[in-house]
Coordinates of C-alpha atoms in Angstrom, one line a residue:
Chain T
X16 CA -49.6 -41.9 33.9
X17 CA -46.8 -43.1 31.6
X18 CA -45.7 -41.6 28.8
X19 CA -46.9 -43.3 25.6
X20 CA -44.4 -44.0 22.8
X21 CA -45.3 -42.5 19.8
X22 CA -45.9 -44.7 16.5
X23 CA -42.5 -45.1 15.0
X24 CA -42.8 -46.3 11.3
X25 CA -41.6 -49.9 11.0
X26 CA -39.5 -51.2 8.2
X27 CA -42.6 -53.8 8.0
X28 CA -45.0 -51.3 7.6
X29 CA -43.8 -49.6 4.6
X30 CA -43.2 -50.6 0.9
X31 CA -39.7 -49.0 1.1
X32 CA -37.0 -51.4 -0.1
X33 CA -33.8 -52.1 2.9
X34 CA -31.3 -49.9 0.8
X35 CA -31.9 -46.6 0.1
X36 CA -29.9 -45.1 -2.2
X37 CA -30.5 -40.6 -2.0
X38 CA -28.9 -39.9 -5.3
X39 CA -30.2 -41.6 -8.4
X40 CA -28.0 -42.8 -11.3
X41 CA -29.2 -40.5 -13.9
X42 CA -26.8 -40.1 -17.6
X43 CA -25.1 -37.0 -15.8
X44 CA -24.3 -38.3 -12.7
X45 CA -22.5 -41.4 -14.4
X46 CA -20.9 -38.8 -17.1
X47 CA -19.4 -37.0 -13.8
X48 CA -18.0 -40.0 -12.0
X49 CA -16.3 -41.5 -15.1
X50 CA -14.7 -38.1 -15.8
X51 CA -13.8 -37.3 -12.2
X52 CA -12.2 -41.2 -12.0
X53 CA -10.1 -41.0 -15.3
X54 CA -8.7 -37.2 -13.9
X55 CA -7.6 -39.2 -10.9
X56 CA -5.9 -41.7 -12.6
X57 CA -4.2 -39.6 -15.4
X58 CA -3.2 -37.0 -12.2
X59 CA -1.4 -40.0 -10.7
X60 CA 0.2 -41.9 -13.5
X61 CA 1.8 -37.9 -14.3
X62 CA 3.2 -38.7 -11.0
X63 CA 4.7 -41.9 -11.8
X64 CA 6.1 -40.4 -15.2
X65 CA 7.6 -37.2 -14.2
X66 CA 11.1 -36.6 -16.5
X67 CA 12.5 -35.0 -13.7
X68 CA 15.7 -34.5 -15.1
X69 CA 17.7 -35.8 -12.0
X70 CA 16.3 -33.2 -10.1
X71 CA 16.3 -33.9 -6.6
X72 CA 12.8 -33.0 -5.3
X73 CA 14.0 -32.0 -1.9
X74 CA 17.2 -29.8 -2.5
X75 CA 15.1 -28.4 -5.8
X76 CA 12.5 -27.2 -3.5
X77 CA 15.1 -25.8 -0.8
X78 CA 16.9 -23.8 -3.8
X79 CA 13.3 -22.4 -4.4
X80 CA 12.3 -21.0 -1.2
X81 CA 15.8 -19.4 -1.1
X82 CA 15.3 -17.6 -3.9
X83 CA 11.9 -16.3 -2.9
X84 CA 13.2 -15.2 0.7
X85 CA 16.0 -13.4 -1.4
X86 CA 13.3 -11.9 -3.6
X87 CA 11.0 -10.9 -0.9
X88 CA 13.0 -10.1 1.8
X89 CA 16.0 -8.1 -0.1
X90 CA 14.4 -6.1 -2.6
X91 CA 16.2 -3.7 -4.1
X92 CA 16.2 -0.6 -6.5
X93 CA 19.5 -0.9 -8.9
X94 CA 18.2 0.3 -12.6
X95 CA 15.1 2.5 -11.9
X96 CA 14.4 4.7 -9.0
X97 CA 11.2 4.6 -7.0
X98 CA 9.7 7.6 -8.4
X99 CA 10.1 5.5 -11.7
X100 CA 8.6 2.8 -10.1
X101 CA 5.8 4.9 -9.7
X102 CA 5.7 6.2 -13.1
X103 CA 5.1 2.6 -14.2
X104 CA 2.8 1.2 -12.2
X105 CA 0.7 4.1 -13.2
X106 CA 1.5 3.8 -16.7
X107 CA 0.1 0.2 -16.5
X108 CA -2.8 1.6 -14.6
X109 CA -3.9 4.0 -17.1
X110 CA -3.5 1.4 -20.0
X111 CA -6.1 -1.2 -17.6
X112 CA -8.2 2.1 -17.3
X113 CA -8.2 2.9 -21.0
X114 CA -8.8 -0.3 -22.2
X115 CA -11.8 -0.9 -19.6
X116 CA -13.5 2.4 -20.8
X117 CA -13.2 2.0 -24.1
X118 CA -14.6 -1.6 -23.5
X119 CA -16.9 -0.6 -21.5
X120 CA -18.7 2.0 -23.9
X121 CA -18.6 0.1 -27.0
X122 CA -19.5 -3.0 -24.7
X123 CA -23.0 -1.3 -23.5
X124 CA -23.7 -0.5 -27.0
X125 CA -23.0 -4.1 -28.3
X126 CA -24.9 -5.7 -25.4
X127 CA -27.9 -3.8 -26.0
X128 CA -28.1 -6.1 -29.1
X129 CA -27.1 -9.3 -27.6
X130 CA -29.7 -9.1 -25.2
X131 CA -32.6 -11.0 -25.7
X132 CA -35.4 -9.2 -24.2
X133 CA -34.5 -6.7 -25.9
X134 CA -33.6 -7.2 -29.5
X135 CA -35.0 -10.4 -31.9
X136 CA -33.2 -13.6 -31.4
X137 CA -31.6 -13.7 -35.0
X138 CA -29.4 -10.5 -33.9
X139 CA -28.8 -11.2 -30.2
X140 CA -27.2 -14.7 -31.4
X141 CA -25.4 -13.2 -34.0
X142 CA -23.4 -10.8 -31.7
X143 CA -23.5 -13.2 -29.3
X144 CA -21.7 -15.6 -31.0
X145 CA -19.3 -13.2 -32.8
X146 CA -18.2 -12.0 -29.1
X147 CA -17.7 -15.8 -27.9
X148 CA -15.6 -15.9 -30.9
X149 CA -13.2 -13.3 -30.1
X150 CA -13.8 -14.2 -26.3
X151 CA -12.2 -17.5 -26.9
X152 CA -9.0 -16.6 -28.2
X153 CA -6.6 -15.2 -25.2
X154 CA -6.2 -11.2 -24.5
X155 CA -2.2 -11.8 -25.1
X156 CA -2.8 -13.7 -28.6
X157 CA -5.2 -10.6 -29.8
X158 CA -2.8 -8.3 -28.7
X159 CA 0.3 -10.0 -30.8
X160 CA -2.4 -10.3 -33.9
X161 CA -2.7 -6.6 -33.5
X162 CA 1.3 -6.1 -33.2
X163 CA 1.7 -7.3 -37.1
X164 CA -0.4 -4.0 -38.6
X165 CA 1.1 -1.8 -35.4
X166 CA 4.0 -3.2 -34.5
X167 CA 5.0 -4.7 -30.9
X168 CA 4.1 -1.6 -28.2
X169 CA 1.6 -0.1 -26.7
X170 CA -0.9 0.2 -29.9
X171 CA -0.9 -3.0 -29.9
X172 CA -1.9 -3.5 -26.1
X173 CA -4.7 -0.9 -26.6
X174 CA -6.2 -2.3 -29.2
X175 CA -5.8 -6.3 -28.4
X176 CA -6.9 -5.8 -24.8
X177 CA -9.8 -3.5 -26.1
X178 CA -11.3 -6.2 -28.3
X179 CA -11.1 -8.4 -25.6
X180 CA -12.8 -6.3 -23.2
X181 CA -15.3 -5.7 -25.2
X182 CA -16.5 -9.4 -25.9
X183 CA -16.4 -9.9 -22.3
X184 CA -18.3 -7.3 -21.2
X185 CA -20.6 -7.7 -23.8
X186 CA -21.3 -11.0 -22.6
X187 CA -21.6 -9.9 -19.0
X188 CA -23.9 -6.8 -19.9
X189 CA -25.9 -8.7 -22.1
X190 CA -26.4 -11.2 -19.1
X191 CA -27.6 -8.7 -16.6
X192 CA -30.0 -7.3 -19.4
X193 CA -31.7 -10.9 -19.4
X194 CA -31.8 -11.0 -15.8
X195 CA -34.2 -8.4 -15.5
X196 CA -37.7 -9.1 -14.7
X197 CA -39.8 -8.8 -18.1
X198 CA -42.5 -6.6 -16.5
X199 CA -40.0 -3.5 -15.9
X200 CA -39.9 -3.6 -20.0
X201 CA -43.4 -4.3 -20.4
X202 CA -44.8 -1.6 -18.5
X203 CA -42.6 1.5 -19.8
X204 CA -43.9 0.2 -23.6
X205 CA -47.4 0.2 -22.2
X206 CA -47.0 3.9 -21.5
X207 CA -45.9 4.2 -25.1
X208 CA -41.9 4.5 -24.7
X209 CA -39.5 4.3 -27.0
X210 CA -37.1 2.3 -27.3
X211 CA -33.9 4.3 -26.1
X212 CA -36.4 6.1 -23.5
X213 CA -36.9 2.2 -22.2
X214 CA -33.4 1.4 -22.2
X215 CA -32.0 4.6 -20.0
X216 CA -35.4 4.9 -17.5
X217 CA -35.5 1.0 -16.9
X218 CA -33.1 -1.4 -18.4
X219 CA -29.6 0.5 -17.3
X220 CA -31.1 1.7 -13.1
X221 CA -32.3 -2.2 -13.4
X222 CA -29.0 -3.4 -14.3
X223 CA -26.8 -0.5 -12.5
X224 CA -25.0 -2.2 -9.8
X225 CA -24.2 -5.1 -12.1
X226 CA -22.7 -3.0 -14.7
X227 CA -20.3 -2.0 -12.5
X228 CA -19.3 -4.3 -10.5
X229 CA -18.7 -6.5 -13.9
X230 CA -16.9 -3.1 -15.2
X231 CA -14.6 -2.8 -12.1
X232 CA -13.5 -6.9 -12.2
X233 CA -13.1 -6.3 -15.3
X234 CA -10.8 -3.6 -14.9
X235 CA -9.0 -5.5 -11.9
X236 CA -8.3 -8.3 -14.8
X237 CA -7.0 -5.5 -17.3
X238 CA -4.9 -4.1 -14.4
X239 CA -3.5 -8.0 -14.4
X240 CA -3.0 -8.3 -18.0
X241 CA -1.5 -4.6 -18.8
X242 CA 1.5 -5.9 -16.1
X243 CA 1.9 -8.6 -18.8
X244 CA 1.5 -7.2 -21.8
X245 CA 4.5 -4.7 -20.5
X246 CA 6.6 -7.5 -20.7
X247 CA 5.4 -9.7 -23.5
X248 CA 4.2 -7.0 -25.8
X249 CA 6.5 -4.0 -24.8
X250 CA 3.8 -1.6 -23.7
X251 CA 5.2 -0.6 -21.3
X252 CA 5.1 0.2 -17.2
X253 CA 5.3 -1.9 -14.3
X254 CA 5.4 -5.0 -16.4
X255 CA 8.6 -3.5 -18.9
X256 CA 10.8 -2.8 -15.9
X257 CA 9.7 -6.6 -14.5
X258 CA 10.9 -8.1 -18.1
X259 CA 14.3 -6.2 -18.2
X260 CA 15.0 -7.0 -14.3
X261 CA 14.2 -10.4 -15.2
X262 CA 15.0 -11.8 -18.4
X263 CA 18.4 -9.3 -19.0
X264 CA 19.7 -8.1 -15.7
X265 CA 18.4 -11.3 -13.8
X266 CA 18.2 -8.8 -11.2
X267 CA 15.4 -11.4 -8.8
X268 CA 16.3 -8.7 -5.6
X269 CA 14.8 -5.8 -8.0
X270 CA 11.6 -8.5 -9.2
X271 CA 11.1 -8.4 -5.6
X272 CA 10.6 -4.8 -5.7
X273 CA 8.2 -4.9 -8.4
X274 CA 6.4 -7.5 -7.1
X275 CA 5.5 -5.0 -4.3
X276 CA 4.4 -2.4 -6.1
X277 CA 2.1 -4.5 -8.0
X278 CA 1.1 -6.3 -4.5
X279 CA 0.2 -2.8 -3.3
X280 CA -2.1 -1.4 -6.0
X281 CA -3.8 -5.5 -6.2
X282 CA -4.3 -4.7 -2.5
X283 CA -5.7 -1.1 -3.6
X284 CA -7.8 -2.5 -6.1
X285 CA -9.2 -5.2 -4.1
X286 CA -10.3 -2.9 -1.5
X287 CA -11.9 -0.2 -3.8
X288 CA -13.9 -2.9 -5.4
X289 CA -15.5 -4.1 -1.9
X290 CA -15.9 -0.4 -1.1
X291 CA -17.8 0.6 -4.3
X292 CA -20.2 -3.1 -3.9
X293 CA -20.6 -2.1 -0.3
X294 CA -21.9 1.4 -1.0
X295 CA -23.9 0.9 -4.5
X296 CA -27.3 -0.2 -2.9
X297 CA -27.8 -3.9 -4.5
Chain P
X20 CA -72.9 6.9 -24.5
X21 CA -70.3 6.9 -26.9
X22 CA -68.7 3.8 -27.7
X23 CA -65.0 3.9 -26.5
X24 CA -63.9 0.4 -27.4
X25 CA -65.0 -2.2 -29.6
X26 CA -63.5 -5.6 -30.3
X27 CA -64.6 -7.2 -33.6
X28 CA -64.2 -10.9 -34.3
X29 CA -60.6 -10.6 -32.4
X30 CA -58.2 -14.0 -32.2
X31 CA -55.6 -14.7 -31.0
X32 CA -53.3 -18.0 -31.8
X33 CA -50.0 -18.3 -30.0
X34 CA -47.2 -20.0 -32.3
X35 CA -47.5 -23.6 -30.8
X36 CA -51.0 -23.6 -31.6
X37 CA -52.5 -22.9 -28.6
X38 CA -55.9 -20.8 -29.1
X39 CA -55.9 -18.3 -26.4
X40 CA -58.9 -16.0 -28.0
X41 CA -61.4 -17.4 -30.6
X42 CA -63.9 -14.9 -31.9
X43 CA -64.1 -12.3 -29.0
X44 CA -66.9 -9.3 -29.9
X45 CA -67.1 -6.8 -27.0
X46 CA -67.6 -3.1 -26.5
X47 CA -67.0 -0.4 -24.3
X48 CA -68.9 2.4 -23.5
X49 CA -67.1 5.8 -22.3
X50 CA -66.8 5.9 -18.2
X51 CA -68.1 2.1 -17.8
X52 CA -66.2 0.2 -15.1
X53 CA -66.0 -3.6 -16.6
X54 CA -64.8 -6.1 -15.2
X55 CA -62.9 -9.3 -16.6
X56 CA -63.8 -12.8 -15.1
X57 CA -62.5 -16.5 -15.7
X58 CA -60.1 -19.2 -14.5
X59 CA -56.5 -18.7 -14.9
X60 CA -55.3 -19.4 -18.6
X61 CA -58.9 -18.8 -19.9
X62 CA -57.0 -15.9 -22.1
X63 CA -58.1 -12.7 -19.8
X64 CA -54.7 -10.9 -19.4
X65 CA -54.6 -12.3 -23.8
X66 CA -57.8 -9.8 -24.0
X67 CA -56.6 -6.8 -21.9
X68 CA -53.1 -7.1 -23.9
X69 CA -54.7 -7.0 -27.1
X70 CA -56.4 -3.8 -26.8
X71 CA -53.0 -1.4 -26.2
X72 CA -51.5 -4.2 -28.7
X73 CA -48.6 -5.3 -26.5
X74 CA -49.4 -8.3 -27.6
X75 CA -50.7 -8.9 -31.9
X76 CA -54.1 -10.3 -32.1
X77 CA -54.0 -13.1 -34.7
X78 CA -57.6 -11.9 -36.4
X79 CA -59.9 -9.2 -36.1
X80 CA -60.7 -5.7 -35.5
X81 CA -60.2 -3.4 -32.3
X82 CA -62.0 -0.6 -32.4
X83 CA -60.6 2.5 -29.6
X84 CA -62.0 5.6 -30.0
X85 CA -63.8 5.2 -33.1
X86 CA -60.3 4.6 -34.7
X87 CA -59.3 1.3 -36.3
X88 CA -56.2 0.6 -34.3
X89 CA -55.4 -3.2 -35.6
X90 CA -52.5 -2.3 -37.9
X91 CA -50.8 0.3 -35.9
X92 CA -47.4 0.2 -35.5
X93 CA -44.7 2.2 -34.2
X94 CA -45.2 6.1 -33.7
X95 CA -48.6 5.7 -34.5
X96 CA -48.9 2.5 -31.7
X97 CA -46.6 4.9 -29.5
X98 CA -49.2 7.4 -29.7
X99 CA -52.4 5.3 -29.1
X100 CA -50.7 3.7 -26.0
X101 CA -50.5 6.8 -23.9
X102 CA -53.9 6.9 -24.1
X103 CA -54.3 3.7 -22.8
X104 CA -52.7 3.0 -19.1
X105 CA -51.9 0.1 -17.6
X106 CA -51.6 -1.6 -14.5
X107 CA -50.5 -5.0 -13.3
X108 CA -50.1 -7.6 -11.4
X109 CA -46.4 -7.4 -10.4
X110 CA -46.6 -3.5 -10.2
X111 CA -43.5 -3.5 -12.6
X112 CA -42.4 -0.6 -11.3
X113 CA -38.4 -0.3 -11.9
X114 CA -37.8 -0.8 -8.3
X115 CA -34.5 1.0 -7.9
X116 CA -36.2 5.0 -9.1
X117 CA -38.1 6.9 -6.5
X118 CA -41.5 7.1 -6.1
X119 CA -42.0 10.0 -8.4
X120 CA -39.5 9.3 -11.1
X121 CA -41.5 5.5 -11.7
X122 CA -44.8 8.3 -11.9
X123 CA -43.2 10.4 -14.2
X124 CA -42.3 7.3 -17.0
X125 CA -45.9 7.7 -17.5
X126 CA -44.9 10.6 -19.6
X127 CA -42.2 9.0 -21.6
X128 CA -44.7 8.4 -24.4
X129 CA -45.2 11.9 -25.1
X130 CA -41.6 13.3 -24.8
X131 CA -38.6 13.1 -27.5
X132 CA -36.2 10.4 -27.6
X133 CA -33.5 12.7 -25.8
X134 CA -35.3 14.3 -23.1
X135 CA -37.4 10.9 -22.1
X136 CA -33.8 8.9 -22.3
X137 CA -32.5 12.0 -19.8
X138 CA -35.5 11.5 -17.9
X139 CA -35.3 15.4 -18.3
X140 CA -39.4 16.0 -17.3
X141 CA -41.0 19.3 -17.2
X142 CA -42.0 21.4 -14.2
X143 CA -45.4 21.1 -15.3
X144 CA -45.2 17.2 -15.6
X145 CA -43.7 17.2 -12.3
X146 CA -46.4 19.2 -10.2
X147 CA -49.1 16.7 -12.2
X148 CA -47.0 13.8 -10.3
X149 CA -46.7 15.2 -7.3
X150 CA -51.1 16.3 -7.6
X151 CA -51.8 12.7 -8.4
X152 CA -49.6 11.1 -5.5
X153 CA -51.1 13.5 -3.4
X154 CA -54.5 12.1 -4.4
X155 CA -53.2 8.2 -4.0
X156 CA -52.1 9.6 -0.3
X157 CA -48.5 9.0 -1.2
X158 CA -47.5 12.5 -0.5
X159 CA -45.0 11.8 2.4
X160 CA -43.2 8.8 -0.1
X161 CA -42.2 10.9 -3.2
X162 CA -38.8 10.5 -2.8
X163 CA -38.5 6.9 -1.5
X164 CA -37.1 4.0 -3.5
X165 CA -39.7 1.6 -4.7
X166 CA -38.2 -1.1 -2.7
X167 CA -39.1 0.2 0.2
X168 CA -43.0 0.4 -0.4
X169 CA -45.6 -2.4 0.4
X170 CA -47.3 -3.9 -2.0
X171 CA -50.4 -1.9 -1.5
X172 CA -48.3 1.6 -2.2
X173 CA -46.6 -0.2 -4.8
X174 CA -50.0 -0.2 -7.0
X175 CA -50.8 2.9 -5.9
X176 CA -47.8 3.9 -7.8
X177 CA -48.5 2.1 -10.4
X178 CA -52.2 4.2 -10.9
X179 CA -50.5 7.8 -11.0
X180 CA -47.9 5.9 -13.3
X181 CA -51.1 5.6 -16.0
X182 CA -52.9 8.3 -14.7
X183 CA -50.5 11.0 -15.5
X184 CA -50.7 9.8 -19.3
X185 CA -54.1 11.6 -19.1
X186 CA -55.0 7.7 -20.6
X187 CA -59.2 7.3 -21.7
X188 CA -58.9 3.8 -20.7
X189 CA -57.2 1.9 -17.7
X190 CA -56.3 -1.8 -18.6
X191 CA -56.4 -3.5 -15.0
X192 CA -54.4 -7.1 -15.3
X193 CA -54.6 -8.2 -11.9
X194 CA -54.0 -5.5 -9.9
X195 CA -55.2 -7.1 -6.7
X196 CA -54.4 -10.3 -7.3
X197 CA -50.9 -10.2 -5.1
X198 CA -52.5 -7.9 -2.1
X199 CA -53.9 -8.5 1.3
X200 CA -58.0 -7.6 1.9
X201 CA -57.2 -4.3 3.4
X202 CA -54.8 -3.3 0.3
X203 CA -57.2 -4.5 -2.3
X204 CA -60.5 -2.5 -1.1
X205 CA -57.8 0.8 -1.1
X206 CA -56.7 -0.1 -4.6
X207 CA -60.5 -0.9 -5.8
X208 CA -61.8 1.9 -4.8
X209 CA -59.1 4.2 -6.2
X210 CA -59.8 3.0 -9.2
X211 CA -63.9 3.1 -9.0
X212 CA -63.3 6.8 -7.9
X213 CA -60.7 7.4 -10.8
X214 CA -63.7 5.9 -13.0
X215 CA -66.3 8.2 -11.6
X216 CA -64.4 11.2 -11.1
X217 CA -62.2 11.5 -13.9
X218 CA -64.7 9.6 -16.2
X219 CA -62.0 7.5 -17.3
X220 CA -63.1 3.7 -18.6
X221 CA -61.6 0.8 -16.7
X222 CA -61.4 -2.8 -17.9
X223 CA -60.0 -5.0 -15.1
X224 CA -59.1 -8.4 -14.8
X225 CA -60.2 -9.7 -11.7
X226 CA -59.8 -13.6 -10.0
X227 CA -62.7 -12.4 -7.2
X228 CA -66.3 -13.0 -8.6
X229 CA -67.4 -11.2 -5.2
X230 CA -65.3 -8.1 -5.7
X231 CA -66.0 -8.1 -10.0
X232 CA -69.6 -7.9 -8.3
X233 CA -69.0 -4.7 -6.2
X234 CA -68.0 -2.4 -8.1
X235 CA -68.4 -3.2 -11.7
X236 CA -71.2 -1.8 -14.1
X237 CA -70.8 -4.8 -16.0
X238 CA -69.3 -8.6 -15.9
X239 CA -67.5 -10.4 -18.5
X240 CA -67.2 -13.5 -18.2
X241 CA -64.3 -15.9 -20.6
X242 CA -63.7 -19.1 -20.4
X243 CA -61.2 -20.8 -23.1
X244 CA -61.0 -17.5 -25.3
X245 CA -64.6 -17.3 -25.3
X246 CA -66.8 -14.7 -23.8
X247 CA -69.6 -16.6 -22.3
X248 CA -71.0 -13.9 -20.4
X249 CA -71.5 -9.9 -21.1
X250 CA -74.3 -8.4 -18.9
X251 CA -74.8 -6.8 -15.5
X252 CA -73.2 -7.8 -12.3
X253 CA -77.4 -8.5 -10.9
X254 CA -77.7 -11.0 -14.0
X255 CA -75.2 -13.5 -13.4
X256 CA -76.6 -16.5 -11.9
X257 CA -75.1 -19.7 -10.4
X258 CA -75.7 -21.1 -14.2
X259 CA -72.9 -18.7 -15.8
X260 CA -70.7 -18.9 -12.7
X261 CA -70.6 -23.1 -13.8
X262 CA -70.3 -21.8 -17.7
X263 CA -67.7 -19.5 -16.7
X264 CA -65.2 -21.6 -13.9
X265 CA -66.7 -25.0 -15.3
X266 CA -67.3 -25.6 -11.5
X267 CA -70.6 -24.7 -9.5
X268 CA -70.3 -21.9 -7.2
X269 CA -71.2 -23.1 -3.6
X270 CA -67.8 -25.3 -4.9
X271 CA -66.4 -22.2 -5.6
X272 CA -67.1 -20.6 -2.1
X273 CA -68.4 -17.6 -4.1
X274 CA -72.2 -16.2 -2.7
X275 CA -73.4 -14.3 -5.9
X276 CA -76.8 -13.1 -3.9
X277 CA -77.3 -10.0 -1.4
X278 CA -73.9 -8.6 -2.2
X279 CA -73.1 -4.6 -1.9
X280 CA -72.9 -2.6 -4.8
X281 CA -69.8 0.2 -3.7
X282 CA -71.0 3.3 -4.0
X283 CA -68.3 5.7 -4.1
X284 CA -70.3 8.9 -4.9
X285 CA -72.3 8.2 -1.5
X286 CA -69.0 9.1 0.8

């Protein structure tokens, strides 16, 4: 007995038109394209209109990589020890760790309000749009608004970085607030809780292992920004020592050193973060 | 009997218009088992939700222990819901607590604003927990995380979550609704032996006619934010099964003879 072929579905037998497209052309799709093709062409007429200054592209680039084997290969302590070093990096450590904290707490507090589910809508868009506000302009402009009442240092830093914390925790709180299911609310107000007693029995174990992941990135980015605001702002630390070495000593064997150090506790970080996600239960 | 609950000329109109109770007129009696029927959307979980007011009936009166409870609102509603518990559909238990800490929030209506935000509960409160998961045969889970529990346990948490708020009146929504056979005959008659041992009144929503039959004292049947039906499970007849689901029942694959009353004081 021979196999029978199965049916197979002729082109005849269905309505199906010859060409099939899979995507359709809907009002986004086209708005995509057209902004993905202009990118492309602006990306490559930059190319063509490069003021390159007489540059040559090829020695340029050599010149570069020297430098960065000199940096990374021979660094050097000349005007700080290593036990300064140290100091600094843990100076810019504390200010992240300061400024997370104290964005953290207020942060909670504000996101409470910002969250939907849990507030009206007239307040939660209030806040919420107050801390896109101050989300929106950079942590390093906030912190050299704050440097005209305190003066360049590392008030300044505190405070700017703070407020900037803040908004952006508030927004990530206030997120992970929303994301919980309704019913968690809904049943703790059946039993007649309040609502502070709803907030710490359900809404914060709900949203635990959010809030902190969110707090720790956020304190990887502060960690980030603290190196800068060393240099930019004068506050101090790691970032201080990397602006004198580099803009008055031009010291690039010592910048190599720095860059180490702040390698090292990026590594640290890095590592403590996937540590702590691994070992809060999600 | 006493009168537990009664439900005066109550409506309810959602913002966009939509009419999800229109002149409802019920009451409860203490210790009665009712049961809720009607097609999704026909305003049942509305109804349940009006009565502990998480959700504002539009018009009317609801009457709960002889108290007119319409314009309560905060410590007053606080207090009136922890004598009403409820159960659902989802469980909506916060999954991350253990087992006895979801029990205990049961008691977060009766505590201060500090020591129920601590979640700091007496050793009185406690031993209540542990007695009533004891009774739900959870014993052996008290410290386990909710996610970890089948769905069956789940609602089973869920009961000594309302029960420990020493309520008068259990507002079912559902509670069997997600659960397989087995599960949903443990959680039925847990709650048909919380009604005749602890004489508390239950008013269940319920999708199965058959199992509303069981082990109810008494049917209600809505259908668009109506009640079209308010008698005992023997007197509904094919003709309110159409009235109610708009559908006759052999459609319906519901058989509304020779079914068997539960008798939990028999065992």
């Amino acid at each position: 007995m021979s196999m029978k072929e199965p049916p197979r579905i002729s082109p005849a037998m269905t309505s199906a038109p010859a060409m099939i497209k899979t995507k359709k052309l809907t009002k986004s799709n086209i708005v995509i394209r057209t902004t993905m093709t202009v990118l492309a062409l602006l990306t490559i007429y930059g190319f063509f209109t490069f003021n390159n200054q007489n540059l040559k592209f090829w020695p340029s680039l050599m010149a570069t990589f020297a430098n960065f084997k000199t940096v990374f290969i021979q660094p050097h302590f000349n005007h700080f020890t290593f036990s300064q070093a140290v100091e600094g990096v843990t100076v810019t450590l504390a200010l992240g760790l300061l400024t997370t904290i104290v964005g953290a707490v207020v942060a909670f507090f504000l996101s409470l309000l910002a969250a939907e589910n849990l507030t009206n809508k007239t307040t939660s868009n209030i806040v919420k749009t107050i801390v896109a506000i101050i989300r929106a302009v950079p942590t390093v402009l906030w912190v050299l608004i704050f440097a005209i009442a305190a003066g360049l240092g590392s008030v300044a830093a505190v405070i700017g970085m703070s407020f900037h914390s803040i908004s952006y925790l508030t927004k990530a709180y206030s997120e992970s607030f929303e994301e919980i299911d309704e019913g968690a609310i809904e049943a703790l107000k059946a039993t007649g809780a309040g609502w502070w007693q709803i907030v710490f029995q359900s809404i914060v174990p709900n949203a635990l292992t959010s809030l902190i992941s969110w707090t720790f990135m956020r304190f990887e980015v502060n960690f980030g920004v603290a190196v800068a605001m060393g240099a930019a702002a004068g506050a101090g630390g790691i970032g201080y020592e990397m602006f004198m070495a580099g803009a008055f000593y031009f010291d690039i064997r010592e910048m190599g050193t720095i860059t180490y150090f702040i390698l090292a506790i990026a590594i640290v970080l890095e590592i403590l973060s996937t540590q702590i996600k691994a070992r809060i239960r999600i | 009997m006493t009168t537990l609950l009664e439900m005066k000329h109550v409506s309810k109109k959602y913002g966009n218009g939509t009419v999800a109770l229109s002149d409802v007129n019920f009451s409860v009696n203490e210790g009665e088992f009712v049961s809720v029927i009607g097609p999704s959307g026909a305003g049942k979980s509305t109804l349940l939700r009006c009565i502990n007011k998480m959700i504002q009936a539009t018009d009317g009166e609801v009457i709960f222990d002889s108290v007119n409870i319409s314009g309560f609102k905060g410590r007053s509603l606080r207090k009136l819901r922890t004598k009403i518990g409820m159960i659902f559909q989802n469980y909506n238990l916060v999954e991350r607590l253990s087992v006895i800490e979801n029990v205990l929030h049961g008691r977060l209506g009766y505590k201060s604003m500090l020591s129920g935000s601590l979640g700091l509960f007496t050793n009185d409160e406690k031993q209540q927990a542990y007695h009533l998961l004891e009774m739900l045969g959870l014993k052996e889970q008290i410290y386990q995380r909710c996610d970890q529990l089948s769905g069956g346990q789940k609602q089973r948490v869920g009961i000594a979550r309302a029960l420990i708020q020493n309520p008068k009146l259990m507002l079912c929504d559902e509670p069997i609704a997600s659960l397989d056979p087995s599960s949903a005959k443990t959680i039925m008659d847990h709650l048909k032996n919380i009604s005749d041992s602890l004489k508390i009144t239950v008013l269940i929503n319920l999708h199965q006619v058959d199992i509303a039959m069981n082990y109810a004292d008494r049917i209600i049947g809505v259908s668009k934010g109506q009640i079209v039906f308010n008698g005992a499970p023997s007197q509904l007849t094919s003709g309110d099964i159409k009235t109610i689901y708009g559908s006759d029942a052999s459609n319906l694959m519901i058989n509304i003879e020779n079914h068997d009353r539960v008798k939990v004081a028999e065992k």
